[in-house]
Amino acid sequence: MTQSVIELAVTDQDRRVAWLATAAVALSLVDAAIPSPLPGVKPGLANIVTLVVLTRYGWGTAVWVSGLRVLAGSLLLGFFLAPGFFLSLTGTTLSLLTLGLARHLPARWFGPVSLSILAAFAHIGGQLLLARAWLIPHDGVFLLTPVFAGAALVFGTINGLIAAKLLAEPEPAETTHV
Amino acid sequence: MHWLSLIRPGDWLMMLAGLATVGGSIPIFWQGGLADRAIIRQEGKVFAEVDLRSRKQFEVGGPLGTTLIAVEPGRARIVSDPGPRQYCVRQGWLMRPGEIAICAPNRVSLQIAGRTKVYDSISY
C-alpha cells in the first residue's frame, strides 16, 4: 500500500461519532419516507439518537452527531443548501442549544421525555422563525403554529419514550462496533 | 405498564406545560374565532349583515348592474358580478374572519366577520 503523506489518527471517539451519525442518518431517511400530511410535520426519529448520545456521551458528541446527520442526510436526500437544509439546520441548532441548557435539569425529575419535548418545541420554533424571516415574510406562516406545536408535543413525547427505553437498557460494549 | 415507568414526575409536568402551550397558541394564532357573519356593502354603506348559519342569496345593485351573492352555513361567495375582470368572483368561497371580496367596478364588497375584529394593518 502506498504510504500516505498525511496520517489521520482515528480515535475511538471519531469511530463512535461516525457510527452514531450513521444511525441518525438512517433514521432521517426513514423519516423522509413516511408520508406527512403537512410539510414540517415529521416524526423526527433521528432525534432519538441525539437524545441517547446526549445522555450517554455528552453534549459535544451530540452536536457532532446532529451536525453530521443534517449534512449527510441532506446530501442523501438531495436538498443540501436548498431551503429545507437551512430549515433543518436552524431547527437542529436551536434544539441542540435547548438540550445544552435542559440537560442540567435534575435528572431525578426530568428524563429523556422532558428533553425530547423541549427539543421538539425548539426545533419547530426555530424553523417557523426562519421561515417567517426568510422564506415567507408574512405572519400567515404562524397560522399553522398550533398544529406544529401539537405535532411537536406528540412526536416529542413518543421519541422521548423510545430514547428512555433505549437508555434503560445496558450500555453496549464499545468494541463491538469496530 | 413498563412504558409508564419511563416517565419521570417532571416529564408529566413538561407534557402538561406542552399541552398548555399548544392550547394557549390556538387563540393567539387563530384570532378572530370562527366566522359568524357576512357583511355586504354597497358604495361603502352596509347593505346587509347576514348570520352565517343561514342559506340565502342576495342581489345587490350597483352602477354596472347586479352583483349576485350567495351565503351558506359557514361561508359566502360572490356568484356573479358585471365587473370586467371578475376578481371578486374568482376569489371563491370566503370562510375565515377578515376575508373580503371586493367588486370595485360595481362598488360592492363582501366581508366575513368573526366575534372579534381582525385588523388588516395597524400603524402608529
XYZ file of C-alpha atoms in Angstrom:
302
model
C 0.000 0.000 0.000
C 1.236 3.493 -0.850
C 2.439 5.422 2.125
C 0.112 8.335 2.729
C 1.624 11.761 3.274
C -0.971 12.768 5.794
C -1.706 10.335 8.549
C -5.104 10.836 10.124
C -5.239 9.372 13.562
C -8.728 7.979 14.049
C -9.673 7.894 17.680
C -12.331 5.767 19.332
C -14.359 8.932 19.758
C -14.273 9.520 15.966
C -15.455 5.981 15.301
C -18.234 6.334 17.827
C -19.414 9.634 16.315
C -19.338 8.109 12.831
C -21.392 5.088 13.878
C -23.952 7.116 15.752
C -24.235 9.644 12.922
C -24.823 6.745 10.528
C -27.668 5.527 12.700
C -29.103 9.054 12.812
C -28.848 9.446 9.024
C -30.607 6.102 8.540
C -33.439 7.282 10.779
C -33.590 10.575 8.816
C -34.141 8.536 5.657
C -36.909 6.534 7.348
C -38.382 9.856 8.472
C -38.364 11.204 4.927
C -40.036 8.051 3.629
C -43.000 8.438 5.981
C -45.729 10.394 4.193
C -46.715 13.552 6.029
C -49.971 15.484 5.716
C -48.182 18.809 6.102
C -44.624 19.845 5.300
C -42.976 20.351 8.663
C -44.938 17.689 10.498
C -42.439 14.820 10.765
C -41.739 12.284 13.493
C -38.088 13.370 13.752
C -36.907 9.849 14.583
C -33.241 10.874 14.328
C -33.702 12.902 17.494
C -33.890 9.609 19.383
C -30.200 9.137 18.541
C -29.420 12.704 19.616
C -31.120 12.129 22.979
C -29.338 8.834 23.621
C -25.982 10.359 22.620
C -26.568 13.395 24.804
C -27.250 11.273 27.863
C -24.509 8.674 27.252
C -21.654 10.704 25.748
C -22.396 14.349 26.489
C -23.402 17.476 24.616
C -20.300 17.795 22.431
C -20.799 14.371 20.872
C -24.492 15.130 20.377
C -23.577 18.285 18.427
C -21.204 16.288 16.204
C -23.731 13.542 15.557
C -26.555 16.007 14.813
C -24.412 18.190 12.599
C -23.190 15.237 10.548
C -26.742 13.924 10.323
C -28.052 17.217 8.885
C -25.163 17.379 6.415
C -25.174 13.747 5.264
C -28.959 13.441 5.415
C -29.427 16.475 3.162
C -26.805 15.184 0.713
C -28.511 11.780 0.516
C -31.999 13.243 0.164
C -30.807 15.850 -2.322
C -31.675 19.073 -0.515
C -28.184 20.181 0.519
C -28.096 24.037 0.556
C -31.769 24.166 -0.509
C -34.235 25.987 1.774
C -35.080 22.722 3.529
C -31.433 22.326 4.511
C -31.362 25.696 6.257
C -34.677 24.975 7.966
C -33.251 21.685 9.167
C -30.029 23.363 10.292
C -31.820 26.125 12.204
C -34.163 23.666 13.899
C -31.292 21.378 14.872
C -29.147 24.264 16.147
C -31.931 25.618 18.327
C -32.856 22.227 19.717
C -29.194 21.461 20.482
C -28.864 24.775 22.332
C -32.048 23.979 24.247
C -30.758 20.498 25.074
C -27.487 22.065 26.232
C -29.441 24.037 28.807
C -32.089 21.418 29.600
C -29.616 18.624 30.385
C -28.774 20.481 33.586
C -32.308 19.887 34.847
C -32.347 17.488 37.811
C -32.298 14.005 36.255
C -34.316 12.585 39.138
C -37.328 14.568 37.986
C -36.790 15.228 34.297
C -35.937 12.354 31.980
C -35.466 11.943 28.229
C -39.171 12.634 27.678
C -38.805 16.193 29.002
C -35.648 16.777 26.979
C -37.333 15.434 23.858
C -40.406 17.658 24.250
C -38.259 20.755 24.825
C -36.066 19.914 21.841
C -39.095 19.331 19.604
C -40.589 22.702 20.528
C -37.253 24.447 19.976
C -36.882 22.670 16.625
C -40.245 23.761 15.204
C -39.886 27.211 16.793
C -36.578 27.775 15.037
C -37.973 26.565 11.730
C -41.030 28.818 11.964
C -38.889 31.845 12.800
C -36.539 31.189 9.880
C -39.487 30.602 7.546
C -41.040 33.891 8.696
C -37.789 35.842 8.420
C -36.608 34.438 5.106
C -38.861 32.155 3.081
C -42.358 33.579 3.612
C -42.058 37.094 5.063
C -45.672 37.227 6.176
C -47.352 36.488 9.513
C -49.585 33.983 7.733
C -46.784 31.475 8.363
C -47.782 31.387 12.001
C -51.336 30.336 11.195
C -50.348 26.684 11.477
C -48.388 27.136 14.708
C -50.952 25.285 16.866
C -50.788 22.292 14.506
C -46.984 22.289 14.513
C -46.865 22.721 18.293
C -49.298 19.826 18.727
C -47.171 17.625 16.469
C -44.043 18.661 18.406
C -45.692 17.612 21.658
C -46.927 14.250 20.357
C -43.762 13.240 18.476
C -41.526 14.733 21.183
C -43.208 12.553 23.780
C -43.049 9.395 21.639
C -39.385 9.933 20.695
C -38.562 10.692 24.317
C -40.184 7.438 25.414
C -38.227 5.452 22.817
C -34.991 7.166 23.912
C -35.812 6.446 27.560
C -36.403 2.792 26.694
C -33.067 2.554 24.873
C -31.281 4.287 27.735
C -32.834 1.907 30.273
C -31.017 -0.982 28.589
C -27.374 -1.689 29.446
C -24.768 0.231 27.503
C -23.376 -1.747 24.533
C -19.723 -2.736 24.652
C -17.553 -0.263 22.746
C -15.526 -2.851 20.847
C -18.474 -4.464 19.056
C -18.598 -1.596 16.549
C -15.025 -1.916 15.291
C -47.228 -0.900 32.064
C -43.461 -0.565 31.718
C -43.625 2.396 29.286
C -45.225 4.493 32.027
C -42.348 3.719 34.371
C -40.020 5.519 31.923
C -41.808 8.815 32.536
C -40.422 10.722 35.489
C -42.542 13.117 37.597
C -41.172 16.228 35.887
C -41.929 14.700 32.498
C -45.626 14.773 33.315
C -45.248 18.455 34.200
C -43.425 19.038 30.924
C -46.213 17.312 28.990
C -48.798 19.461 30.774
C -46.767 22.590 30.003
C -46.580 21.455 26.385
C -50.329 20.947 26.262
C -50.838 24.393 27.800
C -48.523 25.871 25.138
C -50.468 24.198 22.334
C -53.807 25.220 23.863
C -52.579 28.743 24.509
C -51.275 29.117 20.972
C -54.698 28.464 19.444
C -56.373 31.749 20.499
C -53.157 33.663 19.743
C -52.690 32.376 16.200
C -56.282 31.631 15.283
C -57.590 35.004 16.316
C -60.969 36.260 15.279
C -62.511 32.931 16.199
C -64.950 31.328 13.854
C -66.629 33.165 11.027
C -70.156 34.009 12.087
C -71.358 36.930 9.943
C -71.145 38.112 6.361
C -71.274 41.856 5.745
C -72.321 43.062 2.319
C -71.548 46.673 1.462
C -72.640 48.811 -1.442
C -70.978 52.204 -2.029
C -69.301 51.723 1.369
C -72.601 51.544 3.202
C -73.765 48.310 4.835
C -76.318 46.705 2.543
C -76.927 43.613 4.656
C -75.422 41.812 7.635
C -76.159 38.110 7.486
C -75.760 35.340 10.035
C -73.504 32.675 8.506
C -75.770 29.893 9.737
C -78.422 30.722 7.184
C -78.636 29.964 3.450
C -79.539 32.998 1.373
C -78.983 34.744 -1.945
C -78.648 38.488 -2.366
C -78.923 40.691 -5.383
C -77.052 43.946 -4.893
C -77.493 46.705 -7.425
C -74.546 48.905 -8.452
C -73.613 51.321 -11.213
C -72.846 48.458 -13.647
C -75.680 46.106 -12.819
C -76.478 43.406 -10.306
C -73.965 41.516 -8.168
C -75.208 38.137 -7.000
C -74.045 36.960 -3.568
C -74.618 33.529 -2.001
C -74.455 32.873 1.733
C -74.264 29.305 3.047
C -73.609 27.905 6.516
C -70.015 28.903 7.369
C -69.171 30.501 4.031
C -70.160 33.106 1.472
C -69.150 33.976 -2.085
C -69.844 36.299 -4.975
C -71.643 34.212 -7.586
C -71.628 36.714 -10.402
C -70.684 40.312 -10.990
C -70.879 42.604 -14.014
C -67.313 43.859 -13.475
C -64.822 43.337 -16.344
C -62.072 41.408 -14.546
C -64.130 39.200 -12.209
C -61.541 39.289 -9.407
C -64.157 39.066 -6.675
C -65.935 36.124 -8.324
C -62.675 34.205 -8.774
C -61.872 34.534 -5.079
C -64.421 31.785 -4.492
C -65.763 30.897 -1.100
C -64.770 33.122 1.829
C -64.611 31.264 5.126
C -62.230 32.945 7.553
C -62.859 36.120 9.571
C -61.332 39.137 7.890
C -61.558 37.721 4.372
C -63.059 40.133 1.888
C -64.006 40.072 -1.793
C -64.289 43.485 -3.409
C -66.057 44.071 -6.715
C -64.658 47.551 -7.180
C -66.260 48.408 -10.542
C -69.731 47.689 -9.194
C -68.834 49.126 -5.765
C -69.910 46.007 -3.859
C -67.943 44.187 -1.195
C -68.496 41.022 0.793
C -66.669 40.550 4.082
C -66.585 37.756 6.649
C -66.574 38.819 10.290
C -65.953 36.897 13.496
C -66.674 37.704 17.097
C -63.584 39.868 17.463
C -62.428 42.368 14.925
C -59.336 41.421 12.935
C -57.301 44.305 11.609
C -55.830 44.333 8.124
C -52.994 46.523 9.322
C -52.083 48.764 12.199
C -49.800 51.774 12.025
C -48.578 54.109 14.722
